[in-house]
Coordinates of C-alpha atoms (C1' of nucleotides) in Angstrom, one line a residue:
Chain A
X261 CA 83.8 -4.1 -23.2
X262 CA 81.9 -2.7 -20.4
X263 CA 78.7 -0.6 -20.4
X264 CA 78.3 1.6 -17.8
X265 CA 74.9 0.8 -16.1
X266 CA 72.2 2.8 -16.7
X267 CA 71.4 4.2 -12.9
X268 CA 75.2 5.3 -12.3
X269 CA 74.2 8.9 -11.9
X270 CA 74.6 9.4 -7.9
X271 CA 71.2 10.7 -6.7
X272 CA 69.3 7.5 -8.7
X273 CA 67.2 5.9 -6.6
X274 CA 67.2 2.1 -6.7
X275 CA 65.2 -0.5 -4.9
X276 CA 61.4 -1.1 -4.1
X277 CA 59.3 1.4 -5.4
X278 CA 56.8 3.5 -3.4
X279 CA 53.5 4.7 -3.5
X280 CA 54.0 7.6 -3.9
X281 CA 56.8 7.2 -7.0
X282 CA 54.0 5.0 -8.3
X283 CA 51.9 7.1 -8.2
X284 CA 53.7 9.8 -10.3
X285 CA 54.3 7.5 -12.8
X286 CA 51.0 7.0 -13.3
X287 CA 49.7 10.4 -13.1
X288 CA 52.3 11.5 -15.7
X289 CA 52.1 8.2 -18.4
X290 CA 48.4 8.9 -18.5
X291 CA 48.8 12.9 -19.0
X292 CA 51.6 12.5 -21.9
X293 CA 52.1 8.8 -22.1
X294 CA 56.0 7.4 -21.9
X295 CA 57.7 8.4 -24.8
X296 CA 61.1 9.1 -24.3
X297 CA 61.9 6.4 -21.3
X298 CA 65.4 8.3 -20.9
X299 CA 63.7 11.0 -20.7
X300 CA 60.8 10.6 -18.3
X301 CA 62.2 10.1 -14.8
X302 CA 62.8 13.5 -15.1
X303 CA 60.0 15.4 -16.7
X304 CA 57.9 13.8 -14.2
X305 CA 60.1 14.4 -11.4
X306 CA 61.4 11.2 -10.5
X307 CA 64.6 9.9 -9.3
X308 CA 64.7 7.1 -10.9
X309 CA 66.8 5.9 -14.2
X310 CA 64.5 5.4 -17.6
X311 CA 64.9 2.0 -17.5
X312 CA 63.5 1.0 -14.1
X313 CA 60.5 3.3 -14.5
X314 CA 59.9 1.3 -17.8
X315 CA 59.8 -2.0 -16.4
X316 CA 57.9 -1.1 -13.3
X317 CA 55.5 0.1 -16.0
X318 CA 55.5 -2.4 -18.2
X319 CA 55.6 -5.2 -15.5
X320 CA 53.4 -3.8 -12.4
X321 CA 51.4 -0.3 -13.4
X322 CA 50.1 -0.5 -16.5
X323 CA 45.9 -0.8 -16.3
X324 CA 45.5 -4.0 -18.5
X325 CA 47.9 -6.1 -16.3
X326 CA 45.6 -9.1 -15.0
X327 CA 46.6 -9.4 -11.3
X328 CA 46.4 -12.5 -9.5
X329 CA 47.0 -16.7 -9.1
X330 CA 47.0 -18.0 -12.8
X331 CA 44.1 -20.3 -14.1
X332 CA 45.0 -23.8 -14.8
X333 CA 43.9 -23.1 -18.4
X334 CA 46.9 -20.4 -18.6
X335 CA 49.2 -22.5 -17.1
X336 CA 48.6 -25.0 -19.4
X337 CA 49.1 -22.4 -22.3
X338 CA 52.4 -21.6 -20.8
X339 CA 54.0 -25.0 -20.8
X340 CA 52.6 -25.4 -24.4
X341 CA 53.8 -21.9 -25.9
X342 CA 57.3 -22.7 -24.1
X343 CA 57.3 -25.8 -25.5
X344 CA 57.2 -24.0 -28.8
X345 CA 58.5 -20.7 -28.0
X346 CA 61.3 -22.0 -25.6
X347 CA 62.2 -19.0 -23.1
X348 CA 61.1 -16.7 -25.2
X349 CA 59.3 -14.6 -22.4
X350 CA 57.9 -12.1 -24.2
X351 CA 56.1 -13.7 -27.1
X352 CA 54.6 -15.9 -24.7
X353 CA 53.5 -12.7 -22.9
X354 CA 52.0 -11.6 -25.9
X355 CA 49.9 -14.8 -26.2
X356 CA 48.8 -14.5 -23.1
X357 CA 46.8 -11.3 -22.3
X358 CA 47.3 -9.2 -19.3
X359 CA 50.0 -10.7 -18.6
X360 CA 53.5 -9.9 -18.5
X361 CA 56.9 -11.9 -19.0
X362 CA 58.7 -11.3 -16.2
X363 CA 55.3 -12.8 -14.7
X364 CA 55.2 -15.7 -16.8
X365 CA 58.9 -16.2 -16.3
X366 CA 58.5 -16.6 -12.4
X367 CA 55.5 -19.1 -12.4
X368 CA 57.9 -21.0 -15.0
X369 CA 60.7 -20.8 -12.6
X370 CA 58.6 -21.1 -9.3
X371 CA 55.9 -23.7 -10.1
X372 CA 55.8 -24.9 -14.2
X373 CA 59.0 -26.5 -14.2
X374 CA 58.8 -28.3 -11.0
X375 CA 55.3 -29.8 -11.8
X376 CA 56.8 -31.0 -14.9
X377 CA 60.1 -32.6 -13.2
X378 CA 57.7 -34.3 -11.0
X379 CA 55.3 -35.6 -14.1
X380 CA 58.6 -36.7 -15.8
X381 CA 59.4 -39.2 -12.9
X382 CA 55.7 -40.2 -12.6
X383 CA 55.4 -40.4 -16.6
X384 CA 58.0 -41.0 -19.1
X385 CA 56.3 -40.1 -22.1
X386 CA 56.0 -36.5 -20.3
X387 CA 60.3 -36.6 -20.7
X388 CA 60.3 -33.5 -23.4
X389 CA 58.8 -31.2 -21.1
X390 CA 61.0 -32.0 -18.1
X391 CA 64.0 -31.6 -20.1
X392 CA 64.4 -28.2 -19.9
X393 CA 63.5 -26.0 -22.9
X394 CA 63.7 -28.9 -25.5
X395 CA 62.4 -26.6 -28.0
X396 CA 65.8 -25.0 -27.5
X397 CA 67.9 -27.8 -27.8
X398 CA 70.8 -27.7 -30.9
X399 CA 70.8 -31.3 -30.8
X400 CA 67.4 -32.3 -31.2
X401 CA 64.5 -31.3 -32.8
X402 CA 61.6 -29.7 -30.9
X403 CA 58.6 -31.8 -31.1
X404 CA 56.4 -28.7 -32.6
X405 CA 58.9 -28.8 -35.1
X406 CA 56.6 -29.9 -37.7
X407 CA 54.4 -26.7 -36.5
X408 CA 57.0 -24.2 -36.4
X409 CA 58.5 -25.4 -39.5
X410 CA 61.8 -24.4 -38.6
X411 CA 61.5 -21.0 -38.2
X412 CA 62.3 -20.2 -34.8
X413 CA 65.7 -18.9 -33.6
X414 CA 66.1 -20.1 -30.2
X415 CA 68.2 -17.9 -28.0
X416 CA 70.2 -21.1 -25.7
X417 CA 71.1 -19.7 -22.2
X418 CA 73.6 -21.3 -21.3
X419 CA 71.8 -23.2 -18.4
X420 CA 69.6 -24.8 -21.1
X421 CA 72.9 -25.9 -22.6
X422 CA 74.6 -27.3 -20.2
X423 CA 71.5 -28.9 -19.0
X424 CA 70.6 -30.8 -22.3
X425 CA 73.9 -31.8 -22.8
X426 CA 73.9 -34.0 -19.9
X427 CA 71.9 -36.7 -21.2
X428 CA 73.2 -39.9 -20.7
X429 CA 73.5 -41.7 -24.0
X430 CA 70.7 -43.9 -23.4
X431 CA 68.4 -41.1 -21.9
X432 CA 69.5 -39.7 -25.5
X433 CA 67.9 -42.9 -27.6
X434 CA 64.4 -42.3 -25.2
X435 CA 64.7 -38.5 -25.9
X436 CA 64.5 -39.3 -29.6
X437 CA 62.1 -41.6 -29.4
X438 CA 59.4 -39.9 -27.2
X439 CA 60.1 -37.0 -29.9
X440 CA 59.4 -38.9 -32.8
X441 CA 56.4 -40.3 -31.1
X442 CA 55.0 -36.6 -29.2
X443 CA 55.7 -34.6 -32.8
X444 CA 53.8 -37.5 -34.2
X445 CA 51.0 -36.6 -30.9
X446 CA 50.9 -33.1 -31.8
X447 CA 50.8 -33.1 -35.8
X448 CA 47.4 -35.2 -34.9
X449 CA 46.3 -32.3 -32.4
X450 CA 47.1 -29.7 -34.8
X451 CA 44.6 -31.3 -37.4
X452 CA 41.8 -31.7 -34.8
X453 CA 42.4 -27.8 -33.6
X454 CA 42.6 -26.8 -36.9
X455 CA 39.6 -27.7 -38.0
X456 CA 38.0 -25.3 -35.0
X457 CA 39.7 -22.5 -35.6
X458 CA 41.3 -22.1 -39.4
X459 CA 41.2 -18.7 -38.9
X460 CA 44.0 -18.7 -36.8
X461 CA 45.9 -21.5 -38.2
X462 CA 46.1 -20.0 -41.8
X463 CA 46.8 -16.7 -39.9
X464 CA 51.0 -15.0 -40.7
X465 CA 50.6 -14.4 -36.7
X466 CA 50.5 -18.3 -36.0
X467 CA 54.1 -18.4 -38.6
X468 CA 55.6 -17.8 -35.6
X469 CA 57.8 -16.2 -34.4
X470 CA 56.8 -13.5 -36.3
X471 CA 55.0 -11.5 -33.6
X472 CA 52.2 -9.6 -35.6
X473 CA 51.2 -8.0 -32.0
X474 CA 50.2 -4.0 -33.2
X475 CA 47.4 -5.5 -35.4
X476 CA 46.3 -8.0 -32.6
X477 CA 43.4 -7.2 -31.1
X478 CA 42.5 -8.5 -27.6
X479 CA 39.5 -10.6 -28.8
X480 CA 41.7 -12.3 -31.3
X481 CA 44.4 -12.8 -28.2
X482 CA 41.8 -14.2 -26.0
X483 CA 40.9 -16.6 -28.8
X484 CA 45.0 -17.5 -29.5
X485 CA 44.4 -19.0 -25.7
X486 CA 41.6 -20.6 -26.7
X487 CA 43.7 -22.0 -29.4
X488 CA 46.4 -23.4 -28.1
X489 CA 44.4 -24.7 -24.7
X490 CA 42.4 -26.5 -27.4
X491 CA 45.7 -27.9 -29.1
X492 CA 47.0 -29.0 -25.7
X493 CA 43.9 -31.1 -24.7
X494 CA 44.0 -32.9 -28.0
X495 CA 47.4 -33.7 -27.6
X496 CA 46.8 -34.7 -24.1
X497 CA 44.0 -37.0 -25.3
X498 CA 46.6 -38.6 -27.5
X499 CA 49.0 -39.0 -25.0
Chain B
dA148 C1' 58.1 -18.4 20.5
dA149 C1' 62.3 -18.7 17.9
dC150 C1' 64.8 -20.3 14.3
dT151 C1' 65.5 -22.1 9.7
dA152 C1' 64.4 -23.5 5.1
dA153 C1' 61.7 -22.9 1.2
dC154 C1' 59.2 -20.1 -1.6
dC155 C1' 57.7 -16.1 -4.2
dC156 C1' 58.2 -12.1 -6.9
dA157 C1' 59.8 -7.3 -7.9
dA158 C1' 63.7 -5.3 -9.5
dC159 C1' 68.3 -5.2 -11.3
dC160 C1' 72.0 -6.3 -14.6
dG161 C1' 74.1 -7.1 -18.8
dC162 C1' 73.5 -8.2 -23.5
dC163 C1' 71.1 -7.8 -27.9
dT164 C1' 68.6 -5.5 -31.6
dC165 C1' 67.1 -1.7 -34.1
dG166 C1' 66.9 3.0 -35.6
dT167 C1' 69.3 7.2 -36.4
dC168 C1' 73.1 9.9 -37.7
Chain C
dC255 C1' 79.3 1.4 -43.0
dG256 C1' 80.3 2.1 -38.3
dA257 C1' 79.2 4.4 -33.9
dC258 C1' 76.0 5.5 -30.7
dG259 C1' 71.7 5.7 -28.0
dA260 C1' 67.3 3.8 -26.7
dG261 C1' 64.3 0.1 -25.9
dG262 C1' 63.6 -4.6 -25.1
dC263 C1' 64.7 -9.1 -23.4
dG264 C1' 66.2 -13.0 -20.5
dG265 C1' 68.9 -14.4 -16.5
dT266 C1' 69.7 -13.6 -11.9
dT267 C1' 69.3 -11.8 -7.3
dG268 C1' 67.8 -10.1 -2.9
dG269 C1' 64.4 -9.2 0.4
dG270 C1' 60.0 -10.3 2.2
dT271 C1' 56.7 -13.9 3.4
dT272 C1' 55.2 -18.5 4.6
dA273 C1' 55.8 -23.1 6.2
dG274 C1' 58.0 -26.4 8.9
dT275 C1' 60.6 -27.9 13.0

DNA sequence: AACTAACCCAACCGCCTCGTC
DNA sequence: CGACGAGGCGGTTGGGTTAGT
C-alpha cells in the first residue's frame, strides 16, 4: 500500500517558504480563514500543496504563536507533561499556549532530552526521565500512572521500543524501584497541588487524554501551566 | 582564514483517525 | 459496512548557522 504524496502534482513548489508566499497566506487566512486546506493553495494563488500551507500555518504564521528561547518554567512543563503525555506533541502543545508541537518536539529533541541524560548520570533517582518516554513503555508502568489512571493510549515509536527494551536486567530491578518510589513522589505532589487549584484537578480536561481544547480558554491554559509547574516543584521538593 | 563538527529548526513524509458518502 | 478524502500527528531529514580546531 502506497499513498501517493500529497505535492505530486508537477508545478508544486516545495522547500523554504518566502516572503512573499507568506505573505499571501496571511493576507488570504485572515480575509476567508483556511477552510478547505486542499483547497486553499489555489484560491489564494499559491503553488503550494494544502498540506504544507497548513503546517506553515499552523507552525510558523499564525498570530498567537509565542516566538522565541523558552522560559525555564515551560521547559519544565514539558518534561512533566511528556512524562505524562509521552510523545504526544500535540496535547502538550495544547498545554502550553502559543506554542506549537513541532516546536516543542525540537527543544525535546535538541535540548530536553540531553539535559535529562546528563541528570541521569549525575542523579539516579532522575533514571525515569532519562529513559526515554517511560510513560510509553509496555513494560512498566508510568510513574503518573496513579494520575492518569490508566487512561492514556501511548502511541510506541519504535525508537522508544527498542530503546526501553534494552535495559539490562539489573537496570530493570532499579527502573522498578525508582517507579515505585517517584509514583509514590508524585501522588504526594498531586495532593499538595491539589489543594491550590481544585478547580483544575476535579476538571474532565485534567482526565486526560481527553483534550477538552474548543472550550479552553487561554486564561484557563495559562493557569494549566501554572498547574503543572506547581506539581513539578512539589515533586521536586520531594525528590 | 579555512575547514569540520555540532547544533538548530523548518519542512517533508508516511501513517492514522475521523467524517462523509 | 467499506471506500475514500481531508486533516492531523509524530518521526525524520536537510540545509543553514554557530562553535571549535
Amino acid at each position: 500500500m502506497v499513498r501517493a504524496p500529497c505535492c505530486e502534482k508537477m508545478g508544486l513548489k516545495k522547500g523554504p517558504w518566502t516572503v512573499e508566499e507568506d505573505h499571501i497566506l496571511i493576507t488570504y487566512i485572515s480575509r476567508h480563514g483556511h477552510g478547505n486546506w486542499r483547497a486553499l493553495p489555489k484560491q489564494a494563488g499559491l503553488l503550494r500543496c494544502g498540506k504544507s500551507c497548513r503546517l506553515r500555518w499552523t507552525n510558523y504564521l499564525r498570530p498567537d504563536i509565542k516566538r522565541g528561547n523558552f522560559s525555564s518554567q515551560e521547559e519544565e512543563t514539558i518534561i512533566m507533561l511528556h512524562e505524562m503525555l509521552g510523545n504526544r506533541w500535540s496535547a502538550i502543545a495544547a498545554r502550553l499556549p502559543g506554542r506549537t508541537d513541532n516546536e516543542i518536539k525540537n527543544v525535546w529533541h535538541t535540548h530536553l532530552k540531553k539535559r535529562l541524560c546528563k541528570q541521569n548520570q549525575t542523579n539516579p533517582a532522575a533514571e525515569h526521565y532519562a529513559m526515554e518516554d517511560i510513560a510509553t513503555n509496555p513494560t512498566g508502568e508510568s510513574n503518573s500512572s496513579k494520575l492518569e489512571d490508566q487512561k492514556l493510549s501511548p502511541q510506541h515509536s519504535s525508537s522508544e521500543f527498542s530503546s526501553s527494551t534494552e535495559f539490562s536486567d539489573a537496570n530493570a530491578d532499579n527502573h522498578d524501584m525508582n517507579i515505585n518510589q517517584n509514583t509514590n513522589i508524585w501522588s504526594q505532589a498531586f495532593s499538595k497541588t491539589n489543594e491550590d487549584y481544585p478547580a483544575i484537578t476535579t476538571d474532565p480536561y485534567f482526565q486526560l487524554p481527553s483534550p477538552m481544547l474548543s472550550t479552553t480558554t487561554y486564561e484557563s491554559t495559562v493557569q494549566y501551566t501554572d498547574f503543572w509547574y506547581k506539581l513539578l516543584m512539589e515533586a521536586e521538593e520531594l525528590l
